[in-house]
Short mmCIF file of C-alpha atoms and ligand atoms in Angstrom, two decimals:
data_model
loop_
_atom_site.label_atom_id
_atom_site.label_comp_id
_atom_site.label_asym_id
_atom_site.label_seq_id
_atom_site.Cartn_x
_atom_site.Cartn_y
_atom_site.Cartn_z
CA MET A 300 0.00 0.00 0.00
CA PHE A 301 2.66 2.48 1.15
CA TRP A 302 5.10 1.62 -1.63
CA SER A 303 2.49 1.75 -4.30
CA SER A 304 1.55 5.27 -3.31
CA VAL A 305 5.24 6.29 -3.30
CA LEU A 306 5.61 4.82 -6.77
CA LYS A 307 2.50 6.62 -7.91
CA SER A 308 3.78 9.98 -6.76
CA LEU A 309 7.20 9.28 -8.28
CA LEU A 310 5.51 8.49 -11.53
CA ALA A 311 3.42 11.64 -11.27
CA ALA A 312 6.53 13.70 -10.58
CA CYS A 313 8.22 12.24 -13.66
CA VAL A 314 5.23 13.02 -15.83
CA VAL A 315 5.02 16.57 -14.49
CA THR A 316 8.77 17.13 -15.00
CA GLU A 317 8.55 15.76 -18.51
CA PHE A 318 5.73 18.18 -19.28
CA ALA A 319 7.59 21.09 -17.73
CA VAL A 320 10.72 20.32 -19.73
CA SER A 321 8.90 20.01 -23.00
CA PHE A 322 6.81 23.18 -22.49
CA VAL A 323 9.19 25.65 -20.88
CA GLU A 324 11.88 26.40 -23.39
CA SER A 325 13.85 29.57 -23.38
CA PHE A 326 14.25 31.81 -26.38
CA THR A 327 16.33 34.86 -27.18
CA CYS A 328 15.21 38.45 -27.69
CA ALA A 329 16.74 41.39 -29.50
CA ASN A 330 18.19 43.72 -26.86
CA SER A 331 18.87 47.40 -27.56
CA VAL A 332 18.16 50.96 -26.51
CA SER A 333 17.79 53.94 -28.80
CA ILE A 334 17.46 57.43 -27.32
CA ASN A 335 16.83 60.29 -29.75
CA GLY A 336 18.42 58.33 -32.57
CA VAL A 337 21.48 57.19 -30.61
CA TYR A 338 21.29 53.43 -30.97
CA THR A 339 23.03 51.11 -28.52
CA PRO A 340 22.86 47.40 -29.30
CA TYR A 341 23.43 44.81 -26.57
CA ASP A 342 23.93 41.05 -26.72
CA ALA A 343 20.68 39.18 -27.26
CA CYS A 344 19.12 38.19 -23.94
CA GLU A 345 17.52 34.87 -23.04
CA THR A 346 14.11 34.51 -21.40
CA PHE A 347 11.44 31.99 -20.46
CA GLN A 348 8.78 34.73 -20.41
CA ALA A 349 8.56 37.26 -23.23
CA CYS A 350 10.43 39.64 -25.47
CA PHE A 351 9.26 43.23 -25.67
CA ASN A 352 9.76 46.13 -28.03
CA GLN A 353 8.69 49.56 -27.03
CA THR A 354 8.54 53.02 -28.57
CA GLN A 355 7.85 56.21 -26.62
CA GLU A 356 7.75 59.56 -28.33
CA LEU A 357 7.14 63.00 -26.87
CA LYS A 358 6.76 65.92 -29.27
CA MET A 359 6.78 69.55 -28.22
CA PRO A 360 6.34 71.49 -31.47
CA GLU A 361 6.49 75.01 -30.03
CA LEU A 362 9.86 74.27 -28.47
CA ALA A 363 10.95 72.32 -31.56
CA ARG A 364 11.81 69.58 -29.13
CA SER A 365 11.04 65.91 -29.26
CA GLN A 366 12.22 62.87 -27.41
CA LYS A 367 12.13 59.36 -28.78
CA PHE A 368 12.93 56.29 -26.70
CA GLN A 369 13.00 52.86 -28.23
CA GLN A 370 13.82 49.79 -26.26
CA LYS A 371 13.92 46.06 -26.92
CA GLY A 372 14.74 43.28 -24.53
CA CYS A 373 13.62 40.45 -22.29
CA ALA A 374 10.63 41.12 -20.04
CA THR A 375 11.60 40.98 -16.38
CA ASP A 376 8.05 40.47 -15.12
CA GLU A 377 4.73 39.96 -16.82
CA CYS A 378 4.70 41.63 -20.22
CA THR A 379 1.51 43.35 -21.43
CA ASP A 380 0.80 44.93 -24.77
CA LEU A 381 -0.05 48.59 -24.35
CA ALA A 382 -0.51 51.32 -26.93
CA PHE A 383 -1.87 54.77 -26.22
CA SER A 384 -1.46 58.38 -27.23
CA ALA A 385 -2.40 61.80 -25.93
CA THR A 386 -2.39 65.39 -27.20
CA LEU A 387 -2.09 67.97 -24.45
CA GLY A 388 -1.97 71.75 -24.39
CA GLY A 389 0.48 73.42 -26.77
CA GLN A 390 0.04 70.46 -29.17
CA ARG A 391 2.40 68.39 -27.05
CA THR A 392 1.86 64.80 -28.07
CA PHE A 393 2.92 61.60 -26.42
CA ARG A 394 2.78 58.17 -27.95
CA TYR A 395 3.53 54.88 -26.21
CA ASP A 396 3.57 51.50 -27.90
CA GLN A 397 4.73 48.28 -26.28
CA GLN A 398 4.40 44.85 -27.77
CA CYS A 399 5.22 41.49 -26.20
CA CYS A 400 5.93 38.26 -28.03
CA THR A 401 7.19 34.79 -27.23
CA THR A 402 9.26 33.41 -30.09
CA ASP A 403 12.94 33.68 -30.89
CA LYS A 404 13.97 37.28 -31.83
CA CYS A 405 10.31 38.19 -32.37
CA ASN A 406 10.88 41.76 -31.14
CA GLN A 407 13.20 42.88 -33.91
CA GLY A 408 10.82 45.11 -35.87
CA ASP A 409 9.73 48.67 -35.26
CA THR A 410 6.27 50.18 -35.57
CA GLN A 411 5.95 52.60 -38.42
CA PRO A 412 4.36 55.83 -37.20
CA SER A 413 1.00 56.26 -38.89
CA GLN A 414 1.30 58.81 -41.65
CA GLY A 415 -1.15 61.47 -42.66
CA PRO A 416 -3.14 63.83 -40.45
CA ALA A 417 -5.73 62.26 -38.19
CA THR A 418 -9.20 63.72 -38.72
CA ALA A 419 -11.32 65.46 -36.09
CA ASN A 420 -13.55 62.98 -34.26
CA GLY A 421 -16.18 65.34 -32.86
CA ILE A 422 -14.85 65.51 -29.29
CA GLN A 423 -13.36 68.64 -27.72
CA CYS A 424 -11.33 68.78 -24.55
CA LEU A 425 -9.80 71.54 -22.48
CA ALA A 426 -6.13 71.45 -23.28
CA CYS A 427 -3.45 72.64 -20.96
CA TYR A 428 0.19 71.93 -20.21
CA THR A 429 2.13 73.34 -17.31
CA GLU A 430 5.40 72.77 -15.56
CA PRO A 431 6.22 74.15 -12.10
CA GLY A 432 6.38 77.93 -12.18
CA THR A 433 4.28 78.31 -15.31
CA LEU A 434 0.60 79.04 -15.64
CA CYS A 435 -1.71 77.44 -18.11
CA ILE A 436 -4.75 79.00 -19.69
CA PRO A 437 -6.80 76.12 -21.09
CA THR A 438 -7.91 76.23 -24.67
CA LEU A 439 -10.50 74.08 -26.38
CA LEU A 440 -8.82 71.38 -28.43
CA LYS A 441 -10.55 69.42 -31.16
CA CYS A 442 -9.59 65.78 -30.70
CA THR A 443 -8.50 63.69 -33.65
CA GLY A 444 -8.32 60.04 -34.62
CA LYS A 445 -8.71 57.55 -31.79
CA GLU A 446 -8.19 60.18 -29.10
CA THR A 447 -11.82 60.30 -28.00
CA LYS A 448 -11.35 60.89 -24.25
CA CYS A 449 -10.51 63.99 -22.28
CA ALA A 450 -7.64 63.10 -19.99
CA SER A 451 -5.68 64.73 -17.21
CA VAL A 452 -2.15 63.70 -16.52
CA ILE A 453 0.12 64.50 -13.65
CA GLY A 454 3.79 63.69 -13.93
CA THR A 455 6.08 63.26 -10.95
CA VAL A 456 9.71 62.25 -10.57
CA ALA A 457 9.71 58.45 -10.80
CA GLY A 458 10.31 56.86 -7.42
CA SER A 459 9.25 59.90 -5.41
CA SER A 460 5.88 60.20 -3.71
CA SER A 461 6.31 63.79 -2.57
CA PRO A 462 3.81 66.29 -4.04
CA ALA A 463 6.82 68.59 -4.53
CA SER A 464 8.16 66.21 -7.15
CA VAL A 465 5.51 67.20 -9.70
CA VAL A 466 7.20 67.90 -13.03
CA MET A 467 4.16 68.57 -15.20
CA VAL A 468 0.39 68.75 -15.23
CA GLY A 469 -1.55 68.52 -18.46
CA THR A 470 -4.98 67.96 -19.91
CA GLY A 471 -6.12 67.19 -23.40
CA CYS A 472 -7.32 64.45 -25.73
CA ALA A 473 -6.28 60.82 -25.29
CA THR A 474 -7.07 57.33 -26.44
CA GLU A 475 -9.32 55.33 -24.14
CA ASN A 476 -6.53 53.11 -22.84
CA ALA A 477 -4.62 56.20 -21.69
CA CYS A 478 -7.18 56.57 -18.87
CA ASN A 479 -6.25 55.40 -15.36
CA LEU A 480 -2.56 54.78 -15.91
CA ASN A 481 0.03 54.68 -13.19
CA MET A 482 3.35 53.97 -14.85
CA THR A 483 6.82 55.27 -15.63
CA ILE A 484 7.44 56.87 -19.02
CA LEU A 485 10.65 58.00 -20.71
CA GLY A 486 12.58 56.17 -18.00
CA SER A 487 12.15 58.90 -15.41
CA ILE A 488 8.63 60.30 -15.08
CA ASN A 489 5.81 58.59 -13.25
CA ILE A 490 2.44 59.47 -14.75
CA ARG A 491 -1.00 59.16 -13.23
CA THR A 492 -3.92 59.73 -15.57
CA PHE A 493 -7.66 59.87 -15.40
CA CYS A 494 -10.34 60.69 -17.92
CA MET A 495 -13.56 62.62 -17.95
CA SER A 496 -16.14 63.02 -20.67
CA GLY A 497 -15.48 65.56 -23.40
CA PHE A 498 -17.57 68.33 -24.88
CA PRO A 499 -19.27 67.35 -28.10
CA VAL A 500 -18.52 69.76 -30.91
CA LEU A 501 -21.50 72.01 -31.59
CA PRO A 502 -21.26 72.95 -35.26
CA SER A 503 -23.02 76.33 -34.85
CA ALA A 504 -21.20 77.44 -31.69
CA PRO A 505 -17.83 79.17 -31.95
CA ALA A 506 -15.14 77.19 -30.17
CA SER A 507 -14.57 79.90 -27.59
CA THR A 508 -18.13 79.91 -26.22
CA GLY A 509 -18.11 79.51 -22.48
CA LEU A 510 -14.55 80.67 -22.11
CA ARG A 511 -15.26 84.34 -21.48
CA PRO A 512 -12.40 86.09 -19.69
CA THR A 513 -14.23 85.97 -16.35
CA SER A 514 -14.38 82.19 -16.39
CA ILE A 515 -10.83 81.59 -17.59
CA SER A 516 -9.17 82.15 -14.24
CA ALA A 517 -11.48 79.63 -12.59
CA VAL A 518 -10.69 76.85 -15.04
CA PRO A 519 -7.08 76.02 -14.04
CA VAL A 520 -8.24 75.76 -10.45
CA LEU A 521 -10.95 73.34 -11.47
CA ILE A 522 -8.45 71.27 -13.37
CA ILE A 523 -5.71 71.26 -10.81
CA LEU A 524 -7.83 70.61 -7.71
CA PRO A 525 -8.92 67.09 -8.65
CA LEU A 526 -5.34 66.34 -9.63
CA LEU A 527 -4.05 67.31 -6.22
CA LYS A 528 -6.75 65.16 -4.65
CA VAL A 529 -5.31 62.21 -6.53
CA LEU A 530 -1.86 62.94 -5.18
CA LEU A 531 -2.85 63.21 -1.53
C1 LIG B 812 7.73 45.06 -32.43
O1 LIG B 812 8.21 44.08 -33.35
C2 LIG B 812 7.19 43.56 -34.19
C3 LIG B 812 7.72 42.37 -34.98
O2 LIG B 812 9.03 42.53 -35.40
C4 LIG B 812 6.67 44.70 -35.07
O3 LIG B 812 5.67 44.22 -35.94
C5 LIG B 812 6.10 45.79 -34.18
O4 LIG B 812 5.66 46.87 -34.96
C6 LIG B 812 7.14 46.26 -33.15
N1 LIG B 812 6.48 47.15 -32.19
C7 LIG B 812 7.09 48.23 -31.67
C8 LIG B 812 6.34 48.97 -30.63
O5 LIG B 812 8.21 48.61 -32.01
C1 LIG B 813 1.28 53.55 -8.64
O1 LIG B 813 2.43 52.76 -8.93
C2 LIG B 813 3.42 52.82 -7.90
C3 LIG B 813 4.66 52.09 -8.38
O2 LIG B 813 4.33 50.89 -9.01
C4 LIG B 813 2.83 52.23 -6.61
O3 LIG B 813 3.78 52.29 -5.59
C5 LIG B 813 1.60 53.04 -6.22
O4 LIG B 813 0.99 52.46 -5.09
C6 LIG B 813 0.60 53.07 -7.37
N1 LIG B 813 -0.50 53.96 -7.01
C7 LIG B 813 -1.79 53.64 -7.24
C8 LIG B 813 -2.79 54.61 -6.77
O5 LIG B 813 -2.10 52.60 -7.79
#
């Protein structure tokens, strides 16, 4: 009786091990970093989990500044596909695209940025962008393409929880999956986002309706208060 149960569990262990060996096979991933066009290749890495390739791009047209981060490698924890974009005040745009895959060198390619202007989608959001020491007067922004949500984003120094570490606050149009994020972007900024419903475009109303000078000063307060609530 005793020995037969020992044999049974031994047999079970062998079967399980056999399964594990035949299912868990490692593979290699392309491994590189490219920051603003400066490309640094590394030796391919080996993983049992997933390869990832990621592109992050921040464009600030009025400062003629843009930052582009591209990274490929082996996922250290669970890898999830995530693609989103946002257009904030001052036409600052941010695009994030991460893809995960599980075959040898499957992360070698790069996404081609979609060409051609995106068309207005009928949603308008208050757009704003401010860094510490600057004031923002929100303007109405007509959203385009898949950016159908009005989002607020607050950026803090990654790794710091102090409210004094705020580096930017912005509002504008965003894709739906840009809502409710809590993640690090561009390697150094932690962003928290949330969305609210937009204003539908009224064809007969001029875009500035409702933004008479008297109401302008109240708007940044309205935008920033809920953001601070999130921080505290
Ligand atoms: C990742 O690589 C795949 C396959 O090579 C490619 O199709 C995809 O566009 C890449 N994605 C990103 C975000 O670079
Ligand atoms: C946001 O993410 C950070 C780091 O992963 C975590 O410490 C923090 O608790 C998260 N905050 C919320 C509200 O989920």
